[in-house]
Structure formats: structure tokens, C-alpha cells
Amino acid sequence: VAGQNRGHCTVAGRALKPISRPLSGDTALEEYETLKRLIAEAEEDVRKAEGGNKAAGTRVRKQMQDIKNMAQDLRKKVLEFRDAG
């Protein structure tokens, strides 16, 4: 069960690192670097989920949804570059 505790997100009692959503002023490259970091941070939980850990699977699904949303934001920004140029 996900919860909030003083601005820190927890899943199944485990504190997660806050996801820093890119601000509109971030460059596309900065957003891309953030995506790479988030994917790397999910690796341990992916391995645990593959081994049958259900809580890790829940964390991975949440992390992947956040990554998907950030990737969509980056995609929109790249399209804006194309349309402006």
C-alpha cells in the first residue's frame, strides 16, 4: 500500500527515493538523463520481481508508470523543438 509521510513516498513500508519530475525549464538532455537514472534505480527491484517478490513487482510497476509519463513529457518537448524549427 502506497502512502505519504512528510513528503516521502513509501511502498510496502519501504521509503522510495523521491522522483524529481523535470521542470518545464529543464533541457531535453536533462530530462533524458533523469530517465536513465530512474531506469537504473529500478534494476534491483526488477531482479527481485523476477525472483517472485510480489512487493518488488508492485514497486516496478509504479516506477515504470512514472518513467512512462516522463518519457511522454520528453517526447512532447522534442516535438516542440521540431515544430519550432
PDB file of C-alpha atoms in Angstrom:
ATOM      1  CA  VAL A   1       0.000   0.000   0.000  1.00  0.00           C
ATOM      2  CA  ALA A   2       1.462   3.343  -1.026  1.00  0.00           C
ATOM      3  CA  GLY A   3       1.405   6.207   1.431  1.00  0.00           C
ATOM      4  CA  GLN A   4       2.733   9.642   2.111  1.00  0.00           C
ATOM      5  CA  ASN A   5       4.833  10.564   5.130  1.00  0.00           C
ATOM      6  CA  ARG A   6       6.221  14.088   5.332  1.00  0.00           C
ATOM      7  CA  GLY A   7       6.764  14.295   1.605  1.00  0.00           C
ATOM      8  CA  HIS A   8       8.415  10.887   1.369  1.00  0.00           C
ATOM      9  CA  CYS A   9       6.632   8.171  -0.562  1.00  0.00           C
ATOM     10  CA  THR A  10       6.617   4.661   0.844  1.00  0.00           C
ATOM     11  CA  VAL A  11       5.563   1.415  -0.764  1.00  0.00           C
ATOM     12  CA  ALA A  12       5.088  -1.656   1.421  1.00  0.00           C
ATOM     13  CA  GLY A  13       6.859   0.136   4.262  1.00  0.00           C
ATOM     14  CA  ARG A  14       9.927   0.876   2.166  1.00  0.00           C
ATOM     15  CA  ALA A  15      10.905   4.502   1.635  1.00  0.00           C
ATOM     16  CA  LEU A  16      11.416   5.329  -2.013  1.00  0.00           C
ATOM     17  CA  LYS A  17      13.702   7.960  -3.423  1.00  0.00           C
ATOM     18  CA  PRO A  18      11.678  10.967  -4.484  1.00  0.00           C
ATOM     19  CA  ILE A  19      11.220  11.182  -8.223  1.00  0.00           C
ATOM     20  CA  SER A  20      12.329  14.537  -9.421  1.00  0.00           C
ATOM     21  CA  ARG A  21       9.921  15.489 -12.162  1.00  0.00           C
ATOM     22  CA  PRO A  22      11.602  17.710 -14.702  1.00  0.00           C
ATOM     23  CA  LEU A  23      10.572  21.309 -14.536  1.00  0.00           C
ATOM     24  CA  SER A  24       9.427  22.961 -17.716  1.00  0.00           C
ATOM     25  CA  GLY A  25      12.762  24.828 -17.796  1.00  0.00           C
ATOM     26  CA  ASP A  26      14.841  21.622 -17.885  1.00  0.00           C
ATOM     27  CA  THR A  27      16.512  20.839 -21.148  1.00  0.00           C
ATOM     28  CA  ALA A  28      15.613  17.732 -23.099  1.00  0.00           C
ATOM     29  CA  LEU A  29      19.035  16.309 -22.287  1.00  0.00           C
ATOM     30  CA  GLU A  30      18.481  16.845 -18.544  1.00  0.00           C
ATOM     31  CA  GLU A  31      15.135  15.062 -18.780  1.00  0.00           C
ATOM     32  CA  TYR A  32      16.778  12.222 -20.710  1.00  0.00           C
ATOM     33  CA  GLU A  33      19.480  11.875 -18.034  1.00  0.00           C
ATOM     34  CA  THR A  34      16.769  11.734 -15.349  1.00  0.00           C
ATOM     35  CA  LEU A  35      15.032   8.936 -17.265  1.00  0.00           C
ATOM     36  CA  LYS A  36      18.281   6.965 -17.473  1.00  0.00           C
ATOM     37  CA  ARG A  37      18.804   7.366 -13.719  1.00  0.00           C
ATOM     38  CA  LEU A  38      15.265   6.201 -12.928  1.00  0.00           C
ATOM     39  CA  ILE A  39      15.645   3.119 -15.101  1.00  0.00           C
ATOM     40  CA  ALA A  40      18.948   2.248 -13.436  1.00  0.00           C
ATOM     41  CA  GLU A  41      17.388   2.682  -9.980  1.00  0.00           C
ATOM     42  CA  ALA A  42      14.612   0.214 -10.854  1.00  0.00           C
ATOM     43  CA  GLU A  43      17.044  -2.601 -11.741  1.00  0.00           C
ATOM     44  CA  GLU A  44      17.272  -4.136  -8.270  1.00  0.00           C
ATOM     45  CA  ASP A  45      13.503  -4.340  -7.904  1.00  0.00           C
ATOM     46  CA  VAL A  46      13.165  -5.851 -11.396  1.00  0.00           C
ATOM     47  CA  ARG A  47      15.563  -8.609 -10.368  1.00  0.00           C
ATOM     48  CA  LYS A  48      13.624  -9.203  -7.142  1.00  0.00           C
ATOM     49  CA  ALA A  49      10.303  -9.250  -9.001  1.00  0.00           C
ATOM     50  CA  GLU A  50      11.698 -11.766 -11.464  1.00  0.00           C
ATOM     51  CA  GLY A  51      12.536 -13.960  -8.483  1.00  0.00           C
ATOM     52  CA  GLY A  52       8.921 -13.873  -7.310  1.00  0.00           C
ATOM     53  CA  ASN A  53       8.950 -10.951  -4.871  1.00  0.00           C
ATOM     54  CA  LYS A  54       5.432  -9.502  -5.210  1.00  0.00           C
ATOM     55  CA  ALA A  55       6.209  -6.265  -3.359  1.00  0.00           C
ATOM     56  CA  ALA A  56       9.117  -5.616  -5.713  1.00  0.00           C
ATOM     57  CA  GLY A  57       6.773  -6.233  -8.641  1.00  0.00           C
ATOM     58  CA  THR A  58       4.425  -3.573  -7.307  1.00  0.00           C
ATOM     59  CA  ARG A  59       7.314  -1.125  -6.966  1.00  0.00           C
ATOM     60  CA  VAL A  60       8.488  -1.883 -10.509  1.00  0.00           C
ATOM     61  CA  ARG A  61       5.036  -1.253 -11.955  1.00  0.00           C
ATOM     62  CA  LYS A  62       4.871   2.110 -10.154  1.00  0.00           C
ATOM     63  CA  GLN A  63       8.378   3.049 -11.279  1.00  0.00           C
ATOM     64  CA  MET A  64       7.625   2.076 -14.868  1.00  0.00           C
ATOM     65  CA  GLN A  65       4.451   4.196 -14.880  1.00  0.00           C
ATOM     66  CA  ASP A  66       6.469   7.197 -13.666  1.00  0.00           C
ATOM     67  CA  ILE A  67       9.114   6.511 -16.324  1.00  0.00           C
ATOM     68  CA  LYS A  68       6.424   6.230 -18.997  1.00  0.00           C
ATOM     69  CA  ASN A  69       4.961   9.603 -18.015  1.00  0.00           C
ATOM     70  CA  MET A  70       8.363  11.286 -18.004  1.00  0.00           C
ATOM     71  CA  ALA A  71       9.201   9.764 -21.394  1.00  0.00           C
ATOM     72  CA  GLN A  72       5.934  11.147 -22.775  1.00  0.00           C
ATOM     73  CA  ASP A  73       6.831  14.607 -21.445  1.00  0.00           C
ATOM     74  CA  LEU A  74      10.228  14.373 -23.145  1.00  0.00           C
ATOM     75  CA  ARG A  75       8.588  13.214 -26.380  1.00  0.00           C
ATOM     76  CA  LYS A  76       6.313  16.276 -26.337  1.00  0.00           C
ATOM     77  CA  LYS A  77       9.292  18.561 -25.751  1.00  0.00           C
ATOM     78  CA  VAL A  78      11.163  17.048 -28.707  1.00  0.00           C
ATOM     79  CA  LEU A  79       8.097  17.547 -30.911  1.00  0.00           C
ATOM     80  CA  GLU A  80       8.009  21.199 -29.811  1.00  0.00           C
ATOM     81  CA  PHE A  81      11.637  21.547 -30.947  1.00  0.00           C
ATOM     82  CA  ARG A  82      10.735  20.077 -34.326  1.00  0.00           C
ATOM     83  CA  ASP A  83       7.707  22.319 -34.775  1.00  0.00           C
ATOM     84  CA  ALA A  84       9.594  25.462 -33.687  1.00  0.00           C
ATOM     85  CA  GLY A  85      12.498  24.870 -36.044  1.00  0.00           C
TER      86      GLY A  85
END
